[in-house]
Coordinates of C-alpha atoms in Angstrom, one line a residue:
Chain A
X1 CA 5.4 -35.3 18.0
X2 CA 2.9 -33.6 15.7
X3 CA 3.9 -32.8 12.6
X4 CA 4.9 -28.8 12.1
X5 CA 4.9 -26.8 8.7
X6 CA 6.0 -23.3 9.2
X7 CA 5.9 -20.4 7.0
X8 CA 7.6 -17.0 8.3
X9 CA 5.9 -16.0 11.1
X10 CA 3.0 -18.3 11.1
X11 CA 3.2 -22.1 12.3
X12 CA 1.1 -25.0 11.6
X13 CA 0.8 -28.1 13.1
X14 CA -1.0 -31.1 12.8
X15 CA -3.8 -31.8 15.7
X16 CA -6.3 -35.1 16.2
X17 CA -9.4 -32.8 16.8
X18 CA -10.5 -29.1 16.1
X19 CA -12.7 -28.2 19.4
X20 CA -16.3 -29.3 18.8
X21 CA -18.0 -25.4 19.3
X22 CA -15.3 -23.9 16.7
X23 CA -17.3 -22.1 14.0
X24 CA -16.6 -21.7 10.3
X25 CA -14.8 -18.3 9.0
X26 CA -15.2 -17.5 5.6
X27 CA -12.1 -16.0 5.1
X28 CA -9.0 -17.7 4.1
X29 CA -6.2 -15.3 5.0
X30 CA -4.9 -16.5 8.7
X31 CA -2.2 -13.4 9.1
X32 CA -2.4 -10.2 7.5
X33 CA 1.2 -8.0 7.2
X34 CA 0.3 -5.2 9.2
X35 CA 3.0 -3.3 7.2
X36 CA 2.8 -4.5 3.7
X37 CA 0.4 -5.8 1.5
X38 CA 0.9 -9.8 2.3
X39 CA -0.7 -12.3 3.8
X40 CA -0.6 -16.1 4.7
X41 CA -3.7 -17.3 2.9
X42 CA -4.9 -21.1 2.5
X43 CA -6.4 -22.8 -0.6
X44 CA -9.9 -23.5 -1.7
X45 CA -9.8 -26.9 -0.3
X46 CA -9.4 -26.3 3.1
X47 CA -11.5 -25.0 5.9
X48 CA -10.8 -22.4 8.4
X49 CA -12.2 -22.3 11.8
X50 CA -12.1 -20.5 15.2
X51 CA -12.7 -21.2 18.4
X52 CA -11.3 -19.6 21.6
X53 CA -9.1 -17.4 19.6
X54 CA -7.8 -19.9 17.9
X55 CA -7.6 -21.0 14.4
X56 CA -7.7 -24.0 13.0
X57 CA -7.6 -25.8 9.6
X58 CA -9.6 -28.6 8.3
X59 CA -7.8 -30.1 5.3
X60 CA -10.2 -32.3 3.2
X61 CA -8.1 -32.8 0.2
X62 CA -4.8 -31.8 -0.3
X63 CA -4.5 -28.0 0.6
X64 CA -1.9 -25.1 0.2
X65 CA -0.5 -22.4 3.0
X66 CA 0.8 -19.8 0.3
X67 CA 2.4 -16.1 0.5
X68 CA 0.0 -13.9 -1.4
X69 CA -0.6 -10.3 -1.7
X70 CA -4.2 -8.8 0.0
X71 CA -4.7 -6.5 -3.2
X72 CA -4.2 -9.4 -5.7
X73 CA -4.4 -13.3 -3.7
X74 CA -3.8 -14.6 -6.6
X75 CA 0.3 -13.4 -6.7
X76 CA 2.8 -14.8 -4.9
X77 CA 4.8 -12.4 -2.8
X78 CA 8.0 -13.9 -4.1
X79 CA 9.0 -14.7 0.0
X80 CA 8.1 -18.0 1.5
X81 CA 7.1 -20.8 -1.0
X82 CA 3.6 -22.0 -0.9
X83 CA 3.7 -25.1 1.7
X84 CA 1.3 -28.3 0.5
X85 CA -0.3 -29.4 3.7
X86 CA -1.4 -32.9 3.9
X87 CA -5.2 -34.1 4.7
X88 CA -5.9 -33.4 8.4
X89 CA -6.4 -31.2 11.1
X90 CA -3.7 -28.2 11.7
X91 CA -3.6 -25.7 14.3
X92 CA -2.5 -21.9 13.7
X93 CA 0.1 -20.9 15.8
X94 CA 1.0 -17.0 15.0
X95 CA 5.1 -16.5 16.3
X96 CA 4.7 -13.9 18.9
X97 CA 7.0 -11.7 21.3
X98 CA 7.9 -10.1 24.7
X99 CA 7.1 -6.5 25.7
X100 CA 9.7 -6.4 28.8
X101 CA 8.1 -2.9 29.6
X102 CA 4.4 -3.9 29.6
X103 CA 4.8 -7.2 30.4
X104 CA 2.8 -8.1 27.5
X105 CA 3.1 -11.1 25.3
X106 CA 2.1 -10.1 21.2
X107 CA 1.3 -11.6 17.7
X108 CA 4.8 -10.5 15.8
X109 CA 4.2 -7.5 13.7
X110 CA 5.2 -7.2 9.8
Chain B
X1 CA -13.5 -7.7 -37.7
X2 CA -10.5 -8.9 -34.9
X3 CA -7.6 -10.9 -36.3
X4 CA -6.6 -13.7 -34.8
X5 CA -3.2 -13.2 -33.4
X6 CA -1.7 -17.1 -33.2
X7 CA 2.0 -16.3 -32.5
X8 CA 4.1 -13.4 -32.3
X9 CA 6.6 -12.1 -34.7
X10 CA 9.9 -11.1 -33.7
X11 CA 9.2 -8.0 -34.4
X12 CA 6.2 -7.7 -32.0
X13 CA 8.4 -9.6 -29.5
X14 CA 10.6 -6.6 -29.3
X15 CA 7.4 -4.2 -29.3
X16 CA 6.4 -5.9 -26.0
X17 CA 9.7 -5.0 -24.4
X18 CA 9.1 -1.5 -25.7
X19 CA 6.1 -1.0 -24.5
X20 CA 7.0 -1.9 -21.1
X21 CA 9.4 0.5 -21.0
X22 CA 7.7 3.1 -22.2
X23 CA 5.2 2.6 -19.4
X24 CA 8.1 1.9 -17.0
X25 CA 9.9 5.2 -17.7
X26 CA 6.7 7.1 -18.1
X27 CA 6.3 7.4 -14.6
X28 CA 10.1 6.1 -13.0
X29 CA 11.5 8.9 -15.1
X30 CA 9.4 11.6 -13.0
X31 CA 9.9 13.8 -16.1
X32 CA 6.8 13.9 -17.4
X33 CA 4.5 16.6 -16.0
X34 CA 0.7 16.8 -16.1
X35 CA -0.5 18.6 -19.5
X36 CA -3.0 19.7 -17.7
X37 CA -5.1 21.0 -20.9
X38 CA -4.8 17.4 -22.3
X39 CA -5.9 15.7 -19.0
X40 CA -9.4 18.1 -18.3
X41 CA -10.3 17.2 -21.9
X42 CA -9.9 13.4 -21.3
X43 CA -11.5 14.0 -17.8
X44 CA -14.9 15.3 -19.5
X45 CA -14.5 12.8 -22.0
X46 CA -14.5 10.4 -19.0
X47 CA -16.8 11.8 -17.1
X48 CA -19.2 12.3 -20.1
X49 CA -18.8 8.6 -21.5
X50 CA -20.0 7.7 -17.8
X51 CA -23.2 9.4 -18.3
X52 CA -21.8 12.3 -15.9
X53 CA -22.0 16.2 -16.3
X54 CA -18.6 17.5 -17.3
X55 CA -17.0 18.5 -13.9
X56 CA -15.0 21.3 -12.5
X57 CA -11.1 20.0 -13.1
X58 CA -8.5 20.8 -10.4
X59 CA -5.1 20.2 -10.4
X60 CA -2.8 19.5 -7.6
X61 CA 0.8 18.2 -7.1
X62 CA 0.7 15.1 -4.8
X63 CA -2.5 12.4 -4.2
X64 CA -2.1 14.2 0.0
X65 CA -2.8 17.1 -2.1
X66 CA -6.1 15.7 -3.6
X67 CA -7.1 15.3 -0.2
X68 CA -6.6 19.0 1.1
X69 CA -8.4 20.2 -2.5
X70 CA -11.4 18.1 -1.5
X71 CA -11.2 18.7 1.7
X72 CA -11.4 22.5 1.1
X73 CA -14.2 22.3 -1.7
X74 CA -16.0 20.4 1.7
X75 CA -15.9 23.3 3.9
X76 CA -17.0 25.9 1.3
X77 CA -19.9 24.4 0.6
X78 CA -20.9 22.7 3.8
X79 CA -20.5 25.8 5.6
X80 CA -22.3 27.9 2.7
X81 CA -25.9 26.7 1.1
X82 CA -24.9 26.0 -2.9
X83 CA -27.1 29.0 -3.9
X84 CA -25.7 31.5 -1.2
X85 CA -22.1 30.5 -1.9
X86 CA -23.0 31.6 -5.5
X87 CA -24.0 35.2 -4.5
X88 CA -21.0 35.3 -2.2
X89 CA -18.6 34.4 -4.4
X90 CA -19.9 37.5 -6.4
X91 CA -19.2 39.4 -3.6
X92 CA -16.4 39.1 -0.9
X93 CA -16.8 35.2 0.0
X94 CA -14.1 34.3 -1.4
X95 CA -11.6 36.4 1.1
X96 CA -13.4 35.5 3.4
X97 CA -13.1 31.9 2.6
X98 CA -9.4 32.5 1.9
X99 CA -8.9 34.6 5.6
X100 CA -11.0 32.0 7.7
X101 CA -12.4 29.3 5.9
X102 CA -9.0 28.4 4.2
X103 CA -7.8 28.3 8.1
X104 CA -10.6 25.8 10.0
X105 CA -9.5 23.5 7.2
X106 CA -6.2 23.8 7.7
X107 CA -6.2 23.6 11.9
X108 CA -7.7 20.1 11.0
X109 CA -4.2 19.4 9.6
X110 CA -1.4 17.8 12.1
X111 CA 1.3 20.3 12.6
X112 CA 3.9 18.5 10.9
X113 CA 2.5 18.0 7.3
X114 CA 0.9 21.8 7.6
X115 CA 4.0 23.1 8.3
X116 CA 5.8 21.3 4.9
X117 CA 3.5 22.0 2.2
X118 CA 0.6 24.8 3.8
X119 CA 2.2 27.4 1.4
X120 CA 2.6 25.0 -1.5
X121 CA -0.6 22.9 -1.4
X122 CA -3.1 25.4 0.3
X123 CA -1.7 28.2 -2.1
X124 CA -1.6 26.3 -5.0
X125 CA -5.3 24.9 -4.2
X126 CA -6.5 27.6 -3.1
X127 CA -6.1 29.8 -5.9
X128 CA -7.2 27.2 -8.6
X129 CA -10.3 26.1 -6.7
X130 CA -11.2 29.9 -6.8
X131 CA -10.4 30.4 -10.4
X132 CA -11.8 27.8 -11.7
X133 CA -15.5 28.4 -10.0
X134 CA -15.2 32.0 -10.1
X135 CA -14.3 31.6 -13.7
X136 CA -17.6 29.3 -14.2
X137 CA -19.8 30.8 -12.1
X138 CA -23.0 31.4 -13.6
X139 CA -22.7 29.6 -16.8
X140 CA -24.2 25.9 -17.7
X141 CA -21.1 24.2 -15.5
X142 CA -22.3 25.5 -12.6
X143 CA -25.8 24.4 -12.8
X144 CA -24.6 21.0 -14.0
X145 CA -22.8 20.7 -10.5
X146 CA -25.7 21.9 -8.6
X147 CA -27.8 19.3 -9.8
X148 CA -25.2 16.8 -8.7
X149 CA -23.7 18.6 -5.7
X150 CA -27.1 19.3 -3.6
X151 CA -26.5 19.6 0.0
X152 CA -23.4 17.5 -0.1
X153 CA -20.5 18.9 -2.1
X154 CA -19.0 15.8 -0.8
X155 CA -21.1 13.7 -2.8
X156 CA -18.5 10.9 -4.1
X157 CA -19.1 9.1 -7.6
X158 CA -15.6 7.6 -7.6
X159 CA -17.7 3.8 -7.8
X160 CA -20.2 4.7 -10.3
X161 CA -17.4 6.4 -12.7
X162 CA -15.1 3.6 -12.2
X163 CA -17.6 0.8 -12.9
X164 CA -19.0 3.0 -16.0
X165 CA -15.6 3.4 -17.2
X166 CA -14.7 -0.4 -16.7
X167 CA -17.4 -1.7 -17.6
X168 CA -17.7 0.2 -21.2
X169 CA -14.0 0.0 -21.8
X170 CA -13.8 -3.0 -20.9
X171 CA -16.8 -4.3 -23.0
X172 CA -15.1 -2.5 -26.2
X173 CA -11.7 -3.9 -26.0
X174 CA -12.7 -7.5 -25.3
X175 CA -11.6 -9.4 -22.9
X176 CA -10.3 -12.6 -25.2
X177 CA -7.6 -10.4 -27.0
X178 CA -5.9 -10.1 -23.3
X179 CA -4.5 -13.4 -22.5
X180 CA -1.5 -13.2 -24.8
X181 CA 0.8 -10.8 -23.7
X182 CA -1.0 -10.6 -20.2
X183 CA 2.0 -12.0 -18.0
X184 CA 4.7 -10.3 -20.3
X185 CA 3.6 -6.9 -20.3
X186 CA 0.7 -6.2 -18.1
X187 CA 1.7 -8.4 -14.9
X188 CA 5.3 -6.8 -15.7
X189 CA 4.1 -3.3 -15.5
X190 CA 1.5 -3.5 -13.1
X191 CA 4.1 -4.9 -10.7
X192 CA 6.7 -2.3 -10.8
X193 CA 3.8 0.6 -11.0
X194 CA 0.8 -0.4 -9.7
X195 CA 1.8 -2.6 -6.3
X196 CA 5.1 -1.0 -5.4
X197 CA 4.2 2.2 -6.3
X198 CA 0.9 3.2 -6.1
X199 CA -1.2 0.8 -3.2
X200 CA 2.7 2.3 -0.8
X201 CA 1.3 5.6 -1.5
X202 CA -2.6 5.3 -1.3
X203 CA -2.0 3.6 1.8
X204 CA 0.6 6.3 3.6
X205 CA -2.1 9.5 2.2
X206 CA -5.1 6.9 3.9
X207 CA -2.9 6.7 6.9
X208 CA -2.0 10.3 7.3
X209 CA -5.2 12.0 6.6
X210 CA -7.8 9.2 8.3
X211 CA -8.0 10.8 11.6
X212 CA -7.3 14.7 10.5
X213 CA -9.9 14.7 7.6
X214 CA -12.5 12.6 6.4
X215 CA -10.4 10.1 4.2
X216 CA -11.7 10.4 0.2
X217 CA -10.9 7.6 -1.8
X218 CA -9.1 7.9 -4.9
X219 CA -10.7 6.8 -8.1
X220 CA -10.6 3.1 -9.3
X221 CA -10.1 4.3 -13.0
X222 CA -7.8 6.7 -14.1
X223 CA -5.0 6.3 -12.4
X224 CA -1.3 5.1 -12.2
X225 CA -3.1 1.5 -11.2
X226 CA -4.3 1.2 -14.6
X227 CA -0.9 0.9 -16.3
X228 CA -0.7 -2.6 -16.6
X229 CA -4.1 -3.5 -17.8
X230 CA -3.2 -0.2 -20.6
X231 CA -0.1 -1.4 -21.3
X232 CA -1.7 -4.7 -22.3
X233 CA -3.7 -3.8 -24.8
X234 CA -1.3 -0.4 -25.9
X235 CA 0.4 -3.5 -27.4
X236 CA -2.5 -4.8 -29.4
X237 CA -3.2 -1.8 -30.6
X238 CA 0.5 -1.1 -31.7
X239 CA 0.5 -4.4 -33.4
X240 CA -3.1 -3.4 -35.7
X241 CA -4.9 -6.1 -33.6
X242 CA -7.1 -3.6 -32.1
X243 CA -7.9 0.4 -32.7
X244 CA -10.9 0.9 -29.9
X245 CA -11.6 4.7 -29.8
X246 CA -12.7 4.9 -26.3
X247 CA -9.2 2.9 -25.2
X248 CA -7.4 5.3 -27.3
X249 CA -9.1 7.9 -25.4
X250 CA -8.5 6.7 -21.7
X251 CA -5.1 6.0 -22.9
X252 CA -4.4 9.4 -23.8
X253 CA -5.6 10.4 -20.5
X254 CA -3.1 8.6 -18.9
X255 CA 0.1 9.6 -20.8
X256 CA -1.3 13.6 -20.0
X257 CA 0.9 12.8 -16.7
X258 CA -2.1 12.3 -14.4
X259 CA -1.0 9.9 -11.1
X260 CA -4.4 9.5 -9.5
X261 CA -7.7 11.5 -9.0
X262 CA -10.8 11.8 -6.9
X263 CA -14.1 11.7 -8.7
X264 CA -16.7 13.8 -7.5
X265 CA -20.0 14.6 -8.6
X266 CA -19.4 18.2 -10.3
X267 CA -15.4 18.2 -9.9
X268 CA -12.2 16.1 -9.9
X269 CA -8.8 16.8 -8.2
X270 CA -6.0 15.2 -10.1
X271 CA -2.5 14.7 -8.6
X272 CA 0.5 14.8 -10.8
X273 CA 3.3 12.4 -11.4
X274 CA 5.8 12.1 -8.8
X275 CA 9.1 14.2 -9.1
X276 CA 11.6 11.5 -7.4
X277 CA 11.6 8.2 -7.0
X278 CA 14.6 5.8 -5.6
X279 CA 14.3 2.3 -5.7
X280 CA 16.2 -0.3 -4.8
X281 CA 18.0 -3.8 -6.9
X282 CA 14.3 -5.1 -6.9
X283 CA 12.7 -2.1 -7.4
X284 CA 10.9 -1.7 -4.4
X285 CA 10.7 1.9 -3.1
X286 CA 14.0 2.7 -1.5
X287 CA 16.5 5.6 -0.4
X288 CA 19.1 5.5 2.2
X289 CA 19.5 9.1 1.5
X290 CA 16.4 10.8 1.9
X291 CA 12.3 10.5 0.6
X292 CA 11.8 7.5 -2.2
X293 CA 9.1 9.5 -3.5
X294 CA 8.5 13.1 -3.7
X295 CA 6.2 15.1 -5.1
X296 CA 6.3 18.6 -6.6
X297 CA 4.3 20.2 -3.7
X298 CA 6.6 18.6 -1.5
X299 CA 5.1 15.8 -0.1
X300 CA 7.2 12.9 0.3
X301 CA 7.3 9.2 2.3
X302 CA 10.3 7.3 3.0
X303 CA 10.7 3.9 2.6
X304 CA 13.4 1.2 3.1
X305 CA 13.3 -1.9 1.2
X306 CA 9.6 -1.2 0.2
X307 CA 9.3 -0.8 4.0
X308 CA 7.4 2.5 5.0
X309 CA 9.8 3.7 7.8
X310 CA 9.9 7.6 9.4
X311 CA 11.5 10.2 7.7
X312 CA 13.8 11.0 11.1
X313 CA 15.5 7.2 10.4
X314 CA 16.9 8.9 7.2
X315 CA 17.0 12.3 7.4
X316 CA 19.1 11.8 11.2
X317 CA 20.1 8.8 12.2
X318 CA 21.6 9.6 15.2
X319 CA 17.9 10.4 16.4
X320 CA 18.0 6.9 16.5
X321 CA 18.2 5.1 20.0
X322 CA 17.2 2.6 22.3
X323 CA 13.9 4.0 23.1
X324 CA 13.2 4.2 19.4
X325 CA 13.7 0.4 18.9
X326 CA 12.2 -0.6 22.4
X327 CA 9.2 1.4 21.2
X328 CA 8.9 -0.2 17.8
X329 CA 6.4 -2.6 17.7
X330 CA 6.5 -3.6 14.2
X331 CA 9.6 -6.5 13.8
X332 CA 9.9 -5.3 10.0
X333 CA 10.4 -2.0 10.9
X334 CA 12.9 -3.0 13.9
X335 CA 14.7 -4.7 11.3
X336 CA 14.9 -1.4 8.8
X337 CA 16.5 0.1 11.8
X338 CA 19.2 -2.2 12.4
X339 CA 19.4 -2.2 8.6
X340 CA 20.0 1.5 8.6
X341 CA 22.3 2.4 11.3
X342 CA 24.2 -1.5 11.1
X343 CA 24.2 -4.5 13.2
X344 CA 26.9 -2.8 15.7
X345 CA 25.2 0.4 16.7
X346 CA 21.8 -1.9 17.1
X347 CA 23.7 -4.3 19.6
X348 CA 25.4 -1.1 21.2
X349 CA 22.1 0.9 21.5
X350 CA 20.1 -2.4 22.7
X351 CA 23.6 -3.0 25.1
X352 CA 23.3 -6.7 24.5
X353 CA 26.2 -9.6 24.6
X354 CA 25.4 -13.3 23.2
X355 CA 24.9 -15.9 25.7
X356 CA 24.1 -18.9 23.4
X357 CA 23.6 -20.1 19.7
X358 CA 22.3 -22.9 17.4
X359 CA 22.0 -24.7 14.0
X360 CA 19.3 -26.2 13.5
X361 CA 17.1 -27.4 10.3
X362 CA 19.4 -24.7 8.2
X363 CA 18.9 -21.8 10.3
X364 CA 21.1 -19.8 12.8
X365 CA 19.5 -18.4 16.1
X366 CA 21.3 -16.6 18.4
X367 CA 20.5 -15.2 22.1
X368 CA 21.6 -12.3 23.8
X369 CA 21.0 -10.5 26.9
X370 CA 21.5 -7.1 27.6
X371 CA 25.1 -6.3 29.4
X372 CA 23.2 -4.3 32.3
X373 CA 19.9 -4.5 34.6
X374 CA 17.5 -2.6 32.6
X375 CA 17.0 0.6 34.5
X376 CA 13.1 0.5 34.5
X377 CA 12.1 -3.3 34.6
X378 CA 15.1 -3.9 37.2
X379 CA 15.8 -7.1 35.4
X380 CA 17.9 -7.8 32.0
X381 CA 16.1 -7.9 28.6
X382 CA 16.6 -11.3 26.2
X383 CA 16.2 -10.9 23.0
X384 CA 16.6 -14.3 20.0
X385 CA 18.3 -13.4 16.4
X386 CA 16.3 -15.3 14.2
X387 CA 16.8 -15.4 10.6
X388 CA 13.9 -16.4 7.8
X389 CA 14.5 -18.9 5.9
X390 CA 13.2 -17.4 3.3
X391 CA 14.6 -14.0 2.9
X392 CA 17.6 -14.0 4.9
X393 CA 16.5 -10.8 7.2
X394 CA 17.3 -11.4 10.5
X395 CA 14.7 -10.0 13.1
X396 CA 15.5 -9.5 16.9
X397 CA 12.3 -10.8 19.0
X398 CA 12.2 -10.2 22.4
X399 CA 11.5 -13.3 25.0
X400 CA 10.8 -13.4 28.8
X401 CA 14.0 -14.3 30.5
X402 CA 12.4 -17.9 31.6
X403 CA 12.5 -18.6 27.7
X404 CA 15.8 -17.6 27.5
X405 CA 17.5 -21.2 28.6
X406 CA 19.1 -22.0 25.1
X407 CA 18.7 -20.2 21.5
X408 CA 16.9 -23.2 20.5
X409 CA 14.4 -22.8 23.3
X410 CA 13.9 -19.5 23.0
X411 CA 12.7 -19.8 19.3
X412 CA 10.3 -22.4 20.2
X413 CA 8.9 -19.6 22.5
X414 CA 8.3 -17.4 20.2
X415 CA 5.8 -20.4 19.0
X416 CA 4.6 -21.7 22.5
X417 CA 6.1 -24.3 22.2
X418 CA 9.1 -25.6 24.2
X419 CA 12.6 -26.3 22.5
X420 CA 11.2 -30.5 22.5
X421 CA 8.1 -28.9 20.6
X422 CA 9.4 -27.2 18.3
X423 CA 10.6 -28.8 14.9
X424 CA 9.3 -27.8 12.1
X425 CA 9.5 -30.4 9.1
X426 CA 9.0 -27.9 6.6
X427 CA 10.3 -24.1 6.6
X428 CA 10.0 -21.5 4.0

């Protein structure tokens, strides 16, 4: 099994190839708080991509998944330690729910 | 010529922890109300050390206040040419504005607020907006704002006044006397003020007034936001390291009890400090009793654990019931509820018994499933008790009943991944 690093809602986990067509996102938040100022936000060193609706990470060095806040990145939240993630490929798997009523499956809302 | 601070004395140990209180309690005390003489003379100082004409100052109670202020000063002057709106104001405009204009502006206005603080806010604007133009009509202010006004009372300098202001402060303070004291007081300050205080409330007026008015932003300098970066170098100045008119100046416009304003070209609406605020054991905004911040024209926002929740959760909790938590979508929010009215009531209002739990990697899941056949879906609802690892709240997510096989299982759902999937080597 792949390794798995997971951080509140959002997982990561380790993948041999990010799809060919994905394209390059500049940012480097992966999940915004839709209800507070924080975010899941990845270092410098490490690429974000999406293809599909997906996201994926390309970690050339050693990168970082860290808990920031939108208005200032560069503070910690003080929830969820930063998680050091390990050369390679990762892909973003956002924890989601069930709407019984609309029979509708969602990103989980914070 | 700056001295060279290399350490810190006891003494000026101690004066750090002063001055954060000061700036703490200056506005957590919500006993300081706006001089408001104090703060139109540091306005035209700001406005006139950002190359700006002196504008038109206009004082409100609460930052949704600012909004209404502006948003009238917009329908007088969009609806009336600048020039005409002089001669009417010589003449009867302004009961007419104050019969129907006053009104239009208003309808925009979603029932609920209206009804709360029409009479405080509108009066209270109302009659200082017409004051203070009828009172400058005709004299050199009023041609200063025309050149800036135009067409567009709207106009907004809020960018250029901020970057003036920054840039020149900034430029006379010097930024390599900051770094000392920067995490002790500034970071200090600026977290209780600035990020639990002020971006909660900007965000909750931006919220409320986005699809009623046009939204007007609030100014990037001269605000509760600048607290930290003030206190900072209130300390070097304290300690003789520094004596910068111009921060003397802005500083002096903070401590005249203004919260936050909106820059315009020719006038700026200032809000007041807040009257009330509750917080909780890490001073997030907080009240299990009513608003956690309130001001004096009566608007307010409640919030649970920093959480922006709706007034009814507080104010009547038994209007609290399943529909209300099957029709939140946010899980934070879901979790405020079952905060408020206790783990029991939640279970009895989502009529749920547990079918299974687990252990796993330090962390308890549990599943339940509703006692009954939901009465619309025909089918019983699964929901998995999860709680994070790294804050202890425990969140109820709903899963399809074919993820419901285990606890375990229906965690790794919630990840799309099946219960061998799932394992995490790291959580936090």
């Amino acid at each position: 099994m792949e390794k798995q690093y997971r951080q509140g809602d959002v997982l990561l986990e380790r993948i041999d190839t990010i799809p060919a067509k994905s394209k390059i996102v500049r940012d480097k938040i992966i999940a915004h708080g839709e209800n507070s100022d924080h975010c899941h936000r990845v270092t410098d060193e490490v690429e974000v991509l999406e293809a599909e609706g997906k996201t994926f990470l390309r970690v050339s060095k050693e990168g970082k998944l860290e808990h920031v806040k939108v208005s200032n990145p560069e503070q910690w939240t003080g929830e969820h330690h930063p998680i050091s993630l390990p050369p390679g490929n990762y892909e973003v798997i956002r924890q989601r729910e069930y709407d019984p009523y609309e029979k509708h499956i969602r990103n989980v809302q914070d | 010529m700056i001295k060279i601070l290399e350490e810190l004395s006891i003494e000026q140990e101690n004066k750090m922890e002063e001055i954060e209180k000061f700036w703490n309690d200056f506005i957590f005390s919500c006993s300081n109300n706006i001089d408001e003489q104090k703060a139109e003379a540091s306005i035209n100082w700001l406005y006139e050390l950002s190359e700006l004409p002196q504008p038109v100052v206009i004082f409100v109670d609460s930052p949704l206040g600012c909004q209404y202020a502006v948003a009238l000063l917009k329908e007088i002057f969009e609806e009336e040419k600048f020039e005409q709106v002089r001669d009417k104001v010589r003449a009867k405009v302004w009961d007419k504005v104050r019969a129907n204009v006053r009104d239009k502006v208003w309808d925009k206005v979603w029932d609920k607020v209206r009804a709360k603080v029409r009479d405080k806010v509108g009066d209270k604007v109302w009659d200082k907006v017409r004051d203070k133009v009828r009172d400058k009509v005709g004299d050199k202010v009023w041609d200063k704002v025309r050149d800036k006004v135009g067409d567009k009372v709207g106009a907004k300098v809020g960018a250029k006044v901020g970057a003036k202001v920054w840039d020149k402060v900034w430029a006379k303070v010097g930024a390599k006397v900051r770094a000392k004291v920067w995490a002790k007081v500034r970071a200090k300050v600026w977290a209780k003020v600035g990020d639990k205080v002020g971006a909660k409330v900007r965000a909750k007026v931006r919220a409320k007034v986005r699809d009623k008015l046009q939204f007007e932003p609030f100014c990037s300098y001269g605000n509760i936001n600048d607290y930290g970066w003030v206190s900072n170098f209130d300390f070097f100045t304290q300690i003789g390291i520094i004596d910068e008119p111009d921060f003397n100046r802005f500083k002096e416009l903070l401590i005249t009890g203004v919260y936050d304003m909106i820059q315009l070209g020719g006038f700026c609406v200032v809000s007041g400090l807040p009257c009330k605020i509750n917080r909780n054991m890490n001073e997030d905004l907080h009240s299990e009793n009513g608003a956690a911040i309130e001001f004096g024209d009566g608007y307010k926002e409640y919030f649970w654990n920093g959480v922006s929740i709706e007034p009814q959760w507080i104010e009547n909790k038994k209007s609290i019931t399943t529909v209300t938590i099957a029709g939140e979508k946010n899980a934070e929010k879901r979790r405020c509820i079952r905060e408020i009215i206790g783990t029991k009531r939640f279970a009895e209002l989502l009529d749920i018994i547990e079918i299974d739990s687990d252990h796993v990697n330090g962390q308890d899941v549990t599943l339940y499933r509703t006692k009954s056949i939901d009465d619309l879906i025909g089918e019983h609802i699964f929901y998995v008790k999860v709680i994070c690892h790294s804050t202890k709240r425990e969140y109820f997510l709903c899963i399809p009943a074919e993820a419901a096989t285990n606890a375990w299982a229906a965690v790794a759902w919630t990840f799309n991944k099946n219960k061998e999937q799932y394992m995490p080597s790291i959580e936090t």
